[in-house]
Coordinates of C-alpha atoms in Angstrom, one line a residue:
X150 CA 1.2 -10.8 -9.2
X151 CA -1.0 -10.8 -12.5
X152 CA -4.0 -11.6 -10.4
X153 CA -3.4 -9.1 -7.9
X154 CA -2.7 -6.3 -10.5
X155 CA -5.8 -7.5 -12.5
X156 CA -8.1 -7.2 -9.4
X157 CA -6.8 -3.6 -8.7
X158 CA -7.2 -2.7 -12.4
X159 CA -10.8 -3.9 -12.2
X160 CA -11.5 -1.6 -9.1
X161 CA -10.0 1.2 -11.0
X162 CA -11.9 0.6 -14.1
X163 CA -15.2 0.0 -12.2
X164 CA -14.8 3.3 -10.4
X165 CA -13.8 5.1 -13.7
X166 CA -16.9 3.8 -15.3
X167 CA -19.3 4.3 -12.4
X168 CA -18.3 7.8 -11.4
X169 CA -16.8 9.4 -14.6
X170 CA -19.8 11.5 -15.5
X171 CA -21.1 12.0 -11.8
X172 CA -21.2 14.7 -9.2
X173 CA -19.5 14.7 -5.9
X174 CA -20.3 11.4 -4.1
X175 CA -20.2 11.8 -0.3
X176 CA -17.1 14.0 0.1
X177 CA -14.4 12.5 -2.0
X178 CA -15.4 11.1 -5.3
X179 CA -16.1 12.7 -8.6
X180 CA -16.1 16.4 -9.9
X181 CA -17.7 17.6 -13.0
X182 CA -15.3 17.6 -15.9
X183 CA -15.4 21.3 -16.5
X184 CA -14.6 22.3 -13.0
X185 CA -11.0 23.3 -13.9
X186 CA -10.8 25.6 -16.9
X187 CA -7.8 27.7 -15.8
X188 CA -5.6 27.9 -18.7
X189 CA -3.2 30.3 -17.2
X190 CA -1.8 27.4 -15.2
X191 CA -0.4 25.7 -18.2
X192 CA 1.6 28.9 -19.1
X193 CA 3.4 28.7 -15.7
X194 CA 6.7 27.2 -15.7
X195 CA 7.1 23.6 -14.3
X196 CA 9.5 24.4 -11.5
X197 CA 12.1 21.7 -11.0
X198 CA 10.7 19.2 -13.7
X199 CA 13.8 19.0 -15.7
X200 CA 16.2 18.5 -12.8
X201 CA 14.0 15.7 -11.6
X202 CA 14.2 13.9 -15.0
X203 CA 15.7 10.2 -14.8
X204 CA 18.0 10.1 -17.7
X205 CA 19.1 6.3 -17.1
X206 CA 18.1 3.3 -15.2
X207 CA 20.7 0.7 -14.3
X208 CA 19.8 -2.7 -15.8
X209 CA 17.1 -1.5 -17.9
X210 CA 16.3 -4.4 -20.4
X211 CA 13.9 -2.8 -22.8
X212 CA 13.4 0.6 -24.8
X213 CA 11.1 3.3 -22.9
X214 CA 8.3 5.0 -24.8
X215 CA 7.6 7.3 -21.9
X216 CA 9.3 9.8 -19.8
X217 CA 10.1 9.4 -15.9
X218 CA 11.1 11.5 -13.0
X219 CA 12.1 11.2 -9.4
X220 CA 12.7 13.9 -6.8
X221 CA 11.5 15.2 -3.4
X222 CA 8.4 17.2 -2.5
X223 CA 8.7 19.4 0.4
X224 CA 5.5 18.9 2.4
X225 CA 6.3 20.8 5.5
X226 CA 9.4 22.8 7.0
X227 CA 11.3 19.7 7.7
X228 CA 9.4 16.8 5.7
X229 CA 10.4 15.8 2.2
X230 CA 8.3 13.0 0.3
X231 CA 9.9 11.1 -2.5
X232 CA 8.1 10.6 -5.6
X233 CA 8.7 8.7 -8.9
X234 CA 6.6 9.9 -11.9
X235 CA 6.1 7.7 -15.0
X236 CA 4.1 9.4 -17.9
X237 CA 1.5 7.5 -19.9
X238 CA 2.7 5.2 -22.9
X239 CA -0.6 6.3 -24.6
X240 CA -1.3 9.9 -24.8
X241 CA 0.3 11.8 -21.9
X242 CA -1.2 15.0 -22.8
X243 CA -4.7 13.8 -22.2
X244 CA -4.6 10.6 -20.4
X245 CA -5.7 10.5 -16.6
X246 CA -3.1 11.1 -13.9
X247 CA -3.1 8.6 -11.2
X248 CA -1.5 9.0 -7.6
X249 CA -0.5 5.7 -6.1
X250 CA 0.2 4.9 -2.4
X251 CA 1.1 1.7 -0.9
X252 CA 0.1 0.9 2.6
X253 CA 1.7 -0.5 5.8
X254 CA 1.8 2.0 7.3
X255 CA 5.5 2.0 6.3
X256 CA 5.4 0.1 2.9
X257 CA 7.3 2.1 0.2
X258 CA 5.3 2.8 -3.1
X259 CA 8.1 1.8 -5.0
X260 CA 7.1 -1.8 -4.3
X261 CA 4.0 -0.9 -6.3
X262 CA 6.1 0.6 -8.9
X263 CA 8.6 -2.1 -9.3
X264 CA 6.6 -5.3 -8.6
X265 CA 3.1 -4.5 -9.2
X266 CA 1.5 -1.8 -11.3
X267 CA 4.5 0.1 -12.7
X268 CA 6.1 -0.2 -16.1
X269 CA 9.2 -2.2 -14.8
X270 CA 9.6 -5.4 -13.1
X271 CA 12.9 -6.3 -11.0
X272 CA 14.0 -9.6 -11.9
X273 CA 15.3 -12.3 -9.5
X274 CA 18.9 -11.2 -9.9
X275 CA 18.1 -7.8 -8.4
X276 CA 20.0 -6.0 -11.1
X277 CA 17.7 -6.3 -14.2
X278 CA 14.5 -4.3 -15.1
X279 CA 12.0 -6.0 -17.5
X280 CA 9.0 -4.6 -19.0
X281 CA 5.7 -5.2 -17.1
X282 CA 3.0 -6.2 -19.8
X283 CA 0.2 -5.3 -17.3
X284 CA 1.5 -1.7 -16.4
X285 CA -1.2 0.9 -15.6
X286 CA 0.9 3.5 -17.5
X287 CA -0.3 2.0 -20.8
X288 CA -3.4 4.1 -20.1
X289 CA -2.5 6.7 -17.4
X290 CA 0.4 8.7 -16.0
X291 CA 1.2 7.5 -12.6
X292 CA 2.8 9.3 -9.6
X293 CA 4.1 6.9 -6.9
X294 CA 4.7 8.7 -3.5
X295 CA 6.5 7.2 -0.6
X296 CA 4.7 8.5 2.6
X297 CA 4.8 9.1 5.5
X298 CA 8.3 10.6 6.0
X299 CA 10.7 8.0 7.0
X300 CA 9.3 5.5 4.5
X301 CA 11.6 4.6 1.7
X302 CA 13.6 7.5 0.5
X303 CA 11.2 10.1 2.1
X304 CA 12.7 11.8 5.0
X305 CA 12.7 14.4 7.8
X306 CA 15.6 16.9 7.8
X307 CA 15.5 16.9 11.6
X308 CA 15.3 13.2 12.2
X309 CA 11.7 13.4 13.5
X310 CA 9.4 11.2 11.5
X311 CA 6.6 11.0 14.2
X312 CA 3.3 11.1 12.4
X313 CA -0.5 10.0 12.6
X314 CA -3.4 9.5 10.1
X315 CA -4.3 13.3 10.0
X316 CA -0.8 14.6 9.5
X317 CA 0.0 11.9 6.7
X318 CA -3.2 12.9 4.9
X319 CA -2.3 16.7 5.1
X320 CA 1.3 16.0 3.9
X321 CA 0.2 13.7 1.2
X322 CA -2.3 16.5 0.0
X323 CA 0.6 19.0 0.2
X324 CA 2.7 16.4 -1.9
X325 CA 0.0 16.5 -4.6
X326 CA 0.0 20.3 -4.8
X327 CA 3.8 20.4 -4.8
X328 CA 3.8 17.9 -7.7
X329 CA 1.6 20.1 -9.6
X330 CA 4.0 23.0 -9.2
X331 CA 6.7 20.9 -10.6
X332 CA 4.8 19.3 -13.5
X333 CA 2.0 21.9 -14.2
X334 CA 1.3 20.7 -17.6
X335 CA -0.8 17.8 -16.0
X336 CA -2.7 20.4 -13.8
X337 CA -6.0 20.0 -15.7
X338 CA -5.9 16.1 -16.2
X339 CA -8.5 13.9 -14.6
X340 CA -7.1 12.7 -11.3
X341 CA -7.6 9.4 -9.6
X342 CA -6.1 8.5 -6.2
X343 CA -5.2 4.9 -5.8
X344 CA -3.7 2.5 -3.3
X345 CA -3.8 -0.7 -1.4
X346 CA -3.8 -2.0 2.2
X347 CA -3.6 1.0 4.7
X348 CA -4.5 3.0 1.5
X349 CA -8.1 2.2 2.9
X350 CA -7.1 5.1 5.5
X351 CA -4.8 7.3 3.5
X352 CA -7.0 7.6 0.4
X353 CA -10.4 8.6 2.1
X354 CA -8.7 11.1 4.3
X355 CA -6.8 12.4 1.3
X356 CA -9.8 12.7 -0.9
X357 CA -11.6 14.6 1.7
X358 CA -9.0 17.1 2.0
X359 CA -9.0 17.4 -1.8
X360 CA -12.6 18.1 -2.1
X361 CA -12.6 20.4 0.9
X362 CA -9.8 22.3 -0.7
X363 CA -11.3 22.8 -4.2
X364 CA -12.0 26.5 -3.5
X365 CA -8.3 27.1 -2.7
X366 CA -6.5 24.7 -4.9
X367 CA -8.9 23.1 -7.6
X368 CA -7.9 19.5 -8.5
X369 CA -10.0 17.6 -11.3
X370 CA -10.6 14.5 -9.0
X371 CA -12.6 11.9 -10.8
X372 CA -12.4 9.0 -8.3
X373 CA -10.5 6.8 -5.9
X374 CA -9.6 3.0 -6.2
X375 CA -8.7 1.0 -3.1
X376 CA -7.3 -2.7 -3.5
X377 CA -7.5 -5.1 -0.3
X378 CA -8.2 -1.7 1.8
X379 CA -7.4 -1.8 5.4
X380 CA -10.5 0.3 6.6
X381 CA -11.0 -0.5 10.3
X382 CA -8.8 -2.1 12.8
X383 CA -11.4 -3.6 14.9
X384 CA -13.3 -5.0 11.8
X385 CA -10.1 -6.4 10.4
X386 CA -9.4 -8.4 13.6
X387 CA -12.9 -9.8 14.1
X388 CA -13.4 -10.8 10.4
X389 CA -10.0 -12.3 10.1
X390 CA -10.6 -14.8 13.2
X391 CA -13.9 -15.7 11.4
X392 CA -12.0 -16.0 8.2
X393 CA -9.7 -18.5 9.9
X394 CA -12.5 -20.5 11.1
X395 CA -14.2 -20.6 7.9
X396 CA -11.1 -21.9 6.0
X397 CA -10.2 -24.5 8.5
X398 CA -7.2 -22.8 10.1
X399 CA -8.8 -23.2 13.4
X400 CA -10.7 -26.4 14.1
X401 CA -14.3 -26.8 15.7
X402 CA -13.0 -27.5 19.2
X403 CA -11.1 -24.1 19.3
X404 CA -14.0 -22.2 17.8
X405 CA -16.3 -23.9 20.6
X406 CA -13.8 -22.7 23.3
X407 CA -14.2 -19.0 21.9
X408 CA -17.8 -19.2 21.8
X409 CA -18.4 -20.8 25.2
X410 CA -15.5 -19.3 27.2
X411 CA -15.3 -15.7 25.7
X412 CA -18.5 -14.9 24.0
X413 CA -21.2 -16.5 26.4
X414 CA -22.3 -19.0 24.0
X415 CA -23.2 -16.6 21.1
X416 CA -20.1 -16.0 18.9
X417 CA -22.4 -14.6 15.9
X418 CA -23.0 -11.4 17.8
X419 CA -19.7 -11.4 19.7
X420 CA -17.1 -8.7 19.2
X421 CA -13.8 -10.6 18.9
X422 CA -11.8 -7.6 18.7
X423 CA -12.9 -6.3 21.9
X424 CA -12.3 -9.4 24.1
X425 CA -10.2 -8.8 27.4
X426 CA -7.0 -10.5 28.8
X427 CA -6.8 -14.1 28.1
X428 CA -9.5 -14.3 25.4
X429 CA -8.0 -11.4 23.7
X430 CA -4.8 -13.1 23.8
X431 CA -6.4 -16.0 22.1
X432 CA -7.9 -13.9 19.5
X433 CA -4.4 -12.4 19.0
X434 CA -2.6 -15.6 18.4
X435 CA -5.1 -16.6 15.8
X436 CA -4.6 -13.4 14.1
X437 CA -0.8 -13.6 14.2
X438 CA -0.8 -17.0 13.1
X439 CA -2.9 -16.1 10.1
X440 CA -0.6 -13.4 9.0
X441 CA 2.9 -14.5 10.1
X442 CA 2.8 -18.6 10.0
X443 CA 3.9 -19.0 6.4
X444 CA 0.4 -19.1 5.0
X445 CA -0.3 -16.8 2.4
X446 CA -2.8 -14.1 3.9
X447 CA -3.4 -12.5 0.6
X448 CA -4.4 -15.5 -1.2
X449 CA -4.7 -18.4 1.2
X450 CA -4.5 -21.3 -1.4
X451 CA -1.4 -20.0 -3.1
X452 CA 2.3 -20.8 -2.0
X453 CA 4.2 -18.0 -0.4
X454 CA 7.1 -16.5 -2.3
X455 CA 10.3 -18.0 -0.9
X456 CA 12.6 -15.7 0.6
X457 CA 16.1 -16.3 2.0
X458 CA 15.6 -13.7 4.7
X459 CA 12.5 -15.3 6.0
X460 CA 12.3 -17.9 8.9
X461 CA 10.8 -21.2 7.4
X462 CA 8.8 -23.0 9.9
X463 CA 9.3 -26.8 9.3
X464 CA 6.3 -27.7 11.4
X465 CA 3.8 -30.1 10.3
X466 CA 1.1 -27.6 11.7
X467 CA 2.0 -25.2 9.0
X468 CA 1.7 -27.9 6.4
X469 CA -1.8 -28.5 7.7
X470 CA -2.6 -24.8 7.9
X471 CA -4.0 -25.6 11.4
X472 CA -3.1 -23.7 14.6
X473 CA -1.7 -26.1 17.4
X474 CA -5.0 -27.1 19.6
X475 CA -2.9 -27.4 22.7
X476 CA -2.3 -23.5 22.3
X477 CA -5.8 -22.3 22.0
X478 CA -7.9 -24.9 23.6
X479 CA -7.3 -23.5 27.2
X480 CA -7.7 -20.0 28.5
X481 CA -4.2 -18.8 29.0
X482 CA -2.4 -19.1 32.2
X483 CA 1.1 -18.1 33.2
X484 CA 2.4 -21.6 32.1
X485 CA 1.2 -21.1 28.5
X486 CA 2.9 -17.5 28.0
X487 CA 6.1 -19.1 27.0
X488 CA 4.4 -21.1 24.5
X489 CA 2.8 -17.9 23.2
X490 CA 6.1 -15.9 22.9
X491 CA 8.0 -18.8 21.4
X492 CA 5.6 -19.1 18.7
X493 CA 5.5 -15.3 18.0
X494 CA 9.3 -15.2 18.0
X495 CA 9.2 -18.1 15.5
X496 CA 6.4 -16.6 13.3
X497 CA 8.1 -13.0 12.8
X498 CA 11.0 -14.2 10.8
X499 CA 11.3 -10.9 8.8
X500 CA 10.2 -7.2 8.7
X501 CA 8.9 -7.7 5.1
X502 CA 5.4 -7.8 4.1
X503 CA 4.1 -11.4 5.0
X504 CA 4.6 -14.2 2.3
X505 CA 6.1 -11.7 -0.4
X506 CA 9.7 -11.9 -1.3
X507 CA 11.4 -8.5 -1.6
X508 CA 14.9 -9.4 -1.9
X509 CA 15.5 -8.6 -5.6
X510 CA 13.6 -5.1 -5.0
X511 CA 15.9 -4.5 -2.0
X512 CA 18.8 -5.4 -3.8
X513 CA 18.2 -3.2 -6.8
X514 CA 17.2 -0.1 -4.7
X515 CA 20.5 -0.5 -2.9
X516 CA 22.7 -0.7 -6.1
X517 CA 25.6 1.9 -6.0
X518 CA 24.1 3.5 -9.2
X519 CA 21.0 4.4 -7.1
X520 CA 21.9 8.2 -7.6
X521 CA 19.5 8.0 -10.7
X522 CA 16.7 8.6 -8.2
X523 CA 18.2 12.0 -7.1
X524 CA 18.0 10.8 -3.5
X525 CA 20.6 13.2 -2.3
X526 CA 18.4 16.0 -3.6
X527 CA 18.0 18.8 -0.9
X528 CA 19.6 16.5 1.9

């Protein structure tokens, strides 16, 4: 966890140093420091701030030196996004304000809060919260937003959580505006939008809306930071297959089969994400194996966290980290489809993020004392 947090922090720090004094880069990076000088905003009431204050946390094992809030932000007529806000341990009146989004799509940002960059870490017992020595809120206030509606505690009042990237960016933008209505004393702070994984889609689209909306709703945006970003679906598949070959997960014979049978003898310029039918299924199985076999797709040479809810594959092939050659050496026919689906059903042992153990976090967030998050608010 430390290395993952440290990598994200370096990205955050690099963008802060690189763009802190710049003008807008492309459409979504930095605004001049003096773009917001509307002092009247600070004189308005913070609508709903006190009712969102968290007064206690079950299992808290250290003394807090910051404030924290939880509530729902109405982003449309029927969608309400849950947020958890922790103020800076430094100088909350001056320190930057960070908005954090986990990816997925479908991953709760409380995962980031309680197991990555937030001030608390859930212990293995699922009941105790200890202090995170690497928390980003040592230097900034952070807003963790669960998006889109249907993720975590965020919900739709009519039960319809159908969405897409455009709608998600619109509602995330509205959530930021609604946050400032509740916590208006942070209105003029330097703002950074940050996240990981599918944040590679969430953040650029959100940043574009913030920049385009400056005339109507000024936000002191200084930059964005994306860790392990999912930027492009086709590129992700193509590069993952090449990554698997480069690290010995598929052997030379499999690679030669791909090159000769699917790429006309030239794999370097071959679009591995655009292959049809049987070749496409071969690529799909390599991709599936890399992500759901028990290997660690986030750090290939580290072990996965053990999870009682995850199907453990007691197969020598997993120990070797090598896809069964008999599965991939042939172009698929009806006789091999059973092998494919048996492998798939074995690989997908849990709906959780591959290789991460979320048992303690899930246990904690389902404690009876969970009303501390005000998750019955407006329901």
